[in-house]
Structures are given as structure tokens and as C-alpha cells.
mmCIF file of C-alpha atoms in Angstrom:
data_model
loop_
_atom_site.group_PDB
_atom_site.id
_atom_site.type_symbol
_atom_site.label_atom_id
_atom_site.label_comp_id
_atom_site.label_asym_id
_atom_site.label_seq_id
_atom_site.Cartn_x
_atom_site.Cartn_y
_atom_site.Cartn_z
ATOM 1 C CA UNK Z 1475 -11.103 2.678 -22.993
ATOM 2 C CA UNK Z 1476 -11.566 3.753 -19.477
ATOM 3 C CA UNK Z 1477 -11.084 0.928 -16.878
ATOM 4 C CA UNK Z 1478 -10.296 1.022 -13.031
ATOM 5 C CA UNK Z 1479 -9.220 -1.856 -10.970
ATOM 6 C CA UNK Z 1480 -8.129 -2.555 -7.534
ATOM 7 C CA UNK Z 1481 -5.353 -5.182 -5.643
ATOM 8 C CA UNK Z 1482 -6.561 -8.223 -4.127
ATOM 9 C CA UNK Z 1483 -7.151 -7.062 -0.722
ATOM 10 C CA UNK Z 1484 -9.161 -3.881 -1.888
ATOM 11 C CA UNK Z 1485 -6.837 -1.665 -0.429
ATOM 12 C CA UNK Z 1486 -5.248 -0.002 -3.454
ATOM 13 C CA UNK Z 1487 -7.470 1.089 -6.202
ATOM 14 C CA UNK Z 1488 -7.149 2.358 -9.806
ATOM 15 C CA UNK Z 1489 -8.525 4.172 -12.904
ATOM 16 C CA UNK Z 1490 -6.963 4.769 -16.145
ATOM 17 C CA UNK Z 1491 -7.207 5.488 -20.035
ATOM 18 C CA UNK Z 1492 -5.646 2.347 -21.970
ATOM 19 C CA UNK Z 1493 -6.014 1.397 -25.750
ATOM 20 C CA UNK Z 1494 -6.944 -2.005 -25.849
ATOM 21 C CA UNK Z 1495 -5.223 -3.031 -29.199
ATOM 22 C CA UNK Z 1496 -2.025 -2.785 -27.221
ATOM 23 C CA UNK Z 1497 -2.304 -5.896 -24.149
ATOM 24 C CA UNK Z 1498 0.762 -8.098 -24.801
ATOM 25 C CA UNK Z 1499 1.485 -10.947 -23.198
ATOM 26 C CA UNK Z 1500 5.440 -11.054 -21.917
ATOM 27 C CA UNK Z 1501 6.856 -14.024 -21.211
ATOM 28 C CA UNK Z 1502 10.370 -12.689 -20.313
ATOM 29 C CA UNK Z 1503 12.144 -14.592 -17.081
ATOM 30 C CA UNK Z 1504 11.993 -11.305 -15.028
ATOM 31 C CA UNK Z 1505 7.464 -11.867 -15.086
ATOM 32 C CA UNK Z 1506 7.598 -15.330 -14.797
ATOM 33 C CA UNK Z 1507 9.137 -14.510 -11.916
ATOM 34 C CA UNK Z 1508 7.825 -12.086 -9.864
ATOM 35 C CA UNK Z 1509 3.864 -13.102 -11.292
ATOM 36 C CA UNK Z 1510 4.743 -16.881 -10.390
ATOM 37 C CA UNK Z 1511 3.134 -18.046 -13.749
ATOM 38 C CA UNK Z 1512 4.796 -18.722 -17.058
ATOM 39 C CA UNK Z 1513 3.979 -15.158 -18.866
ATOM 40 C CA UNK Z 1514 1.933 -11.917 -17.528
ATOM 41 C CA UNK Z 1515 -0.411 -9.843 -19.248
ATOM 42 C CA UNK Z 1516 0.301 -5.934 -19.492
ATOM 43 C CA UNK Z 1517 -1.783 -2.895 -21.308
ATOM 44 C CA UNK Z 1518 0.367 0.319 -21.511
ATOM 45 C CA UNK Z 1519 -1.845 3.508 -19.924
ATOM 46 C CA UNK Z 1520 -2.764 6.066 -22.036
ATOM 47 C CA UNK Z 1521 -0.203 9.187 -21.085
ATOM 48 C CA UNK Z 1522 -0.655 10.222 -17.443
ATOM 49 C CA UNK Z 1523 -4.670 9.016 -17.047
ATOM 50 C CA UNK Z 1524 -3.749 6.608 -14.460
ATOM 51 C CA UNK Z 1525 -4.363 7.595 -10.950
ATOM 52 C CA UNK Z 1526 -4.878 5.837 -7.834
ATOM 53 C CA UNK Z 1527 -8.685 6.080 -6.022
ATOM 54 C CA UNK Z 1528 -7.660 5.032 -2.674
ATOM 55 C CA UNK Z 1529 -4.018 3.249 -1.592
ATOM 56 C CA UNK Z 1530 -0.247 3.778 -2.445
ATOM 57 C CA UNK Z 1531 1.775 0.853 -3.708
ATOM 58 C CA UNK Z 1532 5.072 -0.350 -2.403
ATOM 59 C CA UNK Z 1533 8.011 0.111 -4.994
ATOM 60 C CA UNK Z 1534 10.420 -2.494 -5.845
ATOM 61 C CA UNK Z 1535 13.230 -1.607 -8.340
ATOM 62 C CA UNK Z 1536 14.749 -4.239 -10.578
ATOM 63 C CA UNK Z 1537 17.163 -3.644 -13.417
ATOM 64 C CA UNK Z 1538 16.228 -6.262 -16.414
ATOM 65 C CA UNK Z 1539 18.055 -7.807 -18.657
ATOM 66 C CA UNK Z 1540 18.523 -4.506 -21.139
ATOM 67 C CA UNK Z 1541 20.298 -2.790 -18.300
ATOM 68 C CA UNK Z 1542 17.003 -0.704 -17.865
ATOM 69 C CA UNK Z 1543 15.896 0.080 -14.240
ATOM 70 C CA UNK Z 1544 11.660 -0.832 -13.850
ATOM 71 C CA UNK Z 1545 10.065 0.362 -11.050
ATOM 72 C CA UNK Z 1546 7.468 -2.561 -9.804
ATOM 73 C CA UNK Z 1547 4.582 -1.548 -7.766
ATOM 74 C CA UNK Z 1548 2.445 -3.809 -5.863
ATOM 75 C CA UNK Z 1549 0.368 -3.527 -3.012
ATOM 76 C CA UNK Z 1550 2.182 -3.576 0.446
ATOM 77 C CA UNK Z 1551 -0.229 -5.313 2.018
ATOM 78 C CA UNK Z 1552 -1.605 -8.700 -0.426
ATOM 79 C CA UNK Z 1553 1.197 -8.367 -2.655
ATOM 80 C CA UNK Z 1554 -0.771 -8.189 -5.943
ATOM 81 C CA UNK Z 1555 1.284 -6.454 -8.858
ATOM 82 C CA UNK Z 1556 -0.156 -3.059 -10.491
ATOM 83 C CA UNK Z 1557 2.152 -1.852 -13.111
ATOM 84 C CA UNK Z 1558 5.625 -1.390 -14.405
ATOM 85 C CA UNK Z 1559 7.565 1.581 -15.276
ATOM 86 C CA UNK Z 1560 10.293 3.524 -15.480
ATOM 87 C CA UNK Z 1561 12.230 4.720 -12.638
ATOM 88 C CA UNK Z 1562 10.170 7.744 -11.136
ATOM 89 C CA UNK Z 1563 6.610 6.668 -12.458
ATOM 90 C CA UNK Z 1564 7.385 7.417 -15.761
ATOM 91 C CA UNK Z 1565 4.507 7.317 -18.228
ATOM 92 C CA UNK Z 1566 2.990 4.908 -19.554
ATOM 93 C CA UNK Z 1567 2.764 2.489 -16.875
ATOM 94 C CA UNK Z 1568 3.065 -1.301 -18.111
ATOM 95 C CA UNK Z 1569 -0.742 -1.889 -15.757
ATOM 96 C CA UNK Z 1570 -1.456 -5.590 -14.751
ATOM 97 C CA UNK Z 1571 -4.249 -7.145 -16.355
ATOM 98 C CA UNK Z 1572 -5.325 -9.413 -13.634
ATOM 99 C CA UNK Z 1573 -6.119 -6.212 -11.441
ATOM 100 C CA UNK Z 1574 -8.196 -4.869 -14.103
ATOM 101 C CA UNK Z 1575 -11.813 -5.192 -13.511
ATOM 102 C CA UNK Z 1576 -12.716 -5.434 -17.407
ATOM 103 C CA UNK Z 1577 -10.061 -7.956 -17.842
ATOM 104 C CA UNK Z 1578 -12.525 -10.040 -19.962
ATOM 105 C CA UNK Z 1579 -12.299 -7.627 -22.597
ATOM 106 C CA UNK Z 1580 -8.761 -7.475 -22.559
ATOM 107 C CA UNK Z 1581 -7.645 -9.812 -25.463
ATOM 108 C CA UNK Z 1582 -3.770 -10.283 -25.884
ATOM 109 C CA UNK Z 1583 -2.744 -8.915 -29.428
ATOM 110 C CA UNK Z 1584 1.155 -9.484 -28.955
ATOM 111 C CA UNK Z 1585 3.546 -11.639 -27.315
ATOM 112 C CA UNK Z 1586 7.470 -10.742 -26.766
ATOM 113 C CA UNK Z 1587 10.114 -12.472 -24.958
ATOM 114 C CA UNK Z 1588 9.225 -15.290 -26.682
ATOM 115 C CA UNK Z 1589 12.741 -17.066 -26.641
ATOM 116 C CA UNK Z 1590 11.976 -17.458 -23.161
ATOM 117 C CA UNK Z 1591 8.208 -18.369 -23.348
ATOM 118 C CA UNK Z 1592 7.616 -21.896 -21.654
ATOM 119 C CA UNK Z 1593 7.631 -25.105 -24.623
ATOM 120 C CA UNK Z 1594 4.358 -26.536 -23.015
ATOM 121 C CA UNK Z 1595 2.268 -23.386 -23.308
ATOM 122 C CA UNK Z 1596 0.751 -24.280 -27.340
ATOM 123 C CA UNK Z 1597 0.051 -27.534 -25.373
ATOM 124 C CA UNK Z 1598 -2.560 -26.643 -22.993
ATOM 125 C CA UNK Z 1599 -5.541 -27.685 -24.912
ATOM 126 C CA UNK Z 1600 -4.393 -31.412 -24.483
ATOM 127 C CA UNK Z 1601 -4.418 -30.842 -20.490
ATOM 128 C CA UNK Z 1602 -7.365 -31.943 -18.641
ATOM 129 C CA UNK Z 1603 -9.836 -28.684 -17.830
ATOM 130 C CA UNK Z 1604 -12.244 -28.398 -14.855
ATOM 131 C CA UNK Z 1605 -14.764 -25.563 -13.795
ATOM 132 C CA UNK Z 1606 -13.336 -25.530 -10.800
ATOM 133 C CA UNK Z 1607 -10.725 -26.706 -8.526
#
């Protein structure tokens, strides 16, 4: 499926190839963290097809919890997250749903990292829901 999507701020902007039978939902400490929610949503690109339209992300490394070393790019200037990856861009990039434009379509098929998922999340249907704020 081809998708493109963009930062917050509109100044970094995407399109890639992603198959989407493979959006997970990871609710590990390390994207709790650095999305500020409980779990984030990620859809692997397909080989190198991602490529950015306009912007360049800033890079932040962290090492997680495997010892493994993931490159985190976001935009320098809003601060929204784009993808994941190996150290050097590798392929495929772990892309942030929420900066996809076709994010409707993108239906979670897998979770991992559930030991550390939050206990309240199979609980949300009993919390009150509004339309808006």
C-alpha cells in the first residue's frame, strides 16, 4: 500500500510502500516514553520505498533494552516522531502511524511488549467518551 504522511508542523514530509497486515502496536517502556501515551503504533516500510518529499528529521539514538542501538527520527522543529531504525537508516524503518495520512486504514494486527503494556488499557470501554474535548 502506498501512503505518504507529513509531521505536525508540515515541515517534514513522507511517502512509502508498507504492507498493512504488519501495524503492531508496542507497548514497550522505551514508546511509552518518548510518544507520551501508553503504547505507539508502527508499520515496517516496504525495503527502501520510503523517502522524504520535503524536510530532514533530527536523529536521536537510544540503545533499548536488547542492547540494540535505534535511531529515532522526529522532526526538529514540532517534535512529532517518524520512524525507528537501525543505526544508519537501516531498512525497514519502524514509520509512525499517527503521521500517516491513511492512518484510518491502518488496523493494529499485533501487539508485543506486552509484559509492559499498561493494566487499564482492556478497560477503556468503561471510561466516559466524548466527541470532543
Amino acid at each position: 500500500m502506498k501512503i505518504d504522511g507529513r509531521c505536525h508542523c508540515g515541515a517534514i514530509t513522507y511517502e512509502a510502500e508498507i504492507d498493512p497486515a504488519k501495524v503492531l502496536i508496542c507497548h514497550c517502556t522505551d514508546c511509552q516514553s518518548l510518544s507520551g501515551s501508553a503504547f505507539r503504533v508502527n508499520v515496517p516500510s516496504e525495503g527502501d520505498s520510503f523517502r522524504f518529499v520535503t524536510g530532514q528529521p533530527k536523529i536521536y539514538v537510544k540503545t533499548a533494552e536488547s542492547g540494540n542501538r535505534r535511531e529515532q527520527a522526529f522532526c526538529p522543529d514540532c517534535g512529532s516522531a517518524i520512524y525507528a531504525s537501525g543505526v544508519g537508516g537501516a531498512s525497514p524503518l519502524s514509520i509512525r502511524v499517527g503521521t500517516i495520512r491513511q492512518r484510518d486504514q491502518l488496523i493494529p494486527r499485533k501487539q508485543v511488549w506486552c509484559r509492559s503494556a499498561q493494566p487499564w488499557l482492556p478497560d477503556l470501554d468503561a471510561v466516559a467518551r466524548h466527541d470532543r474535548g
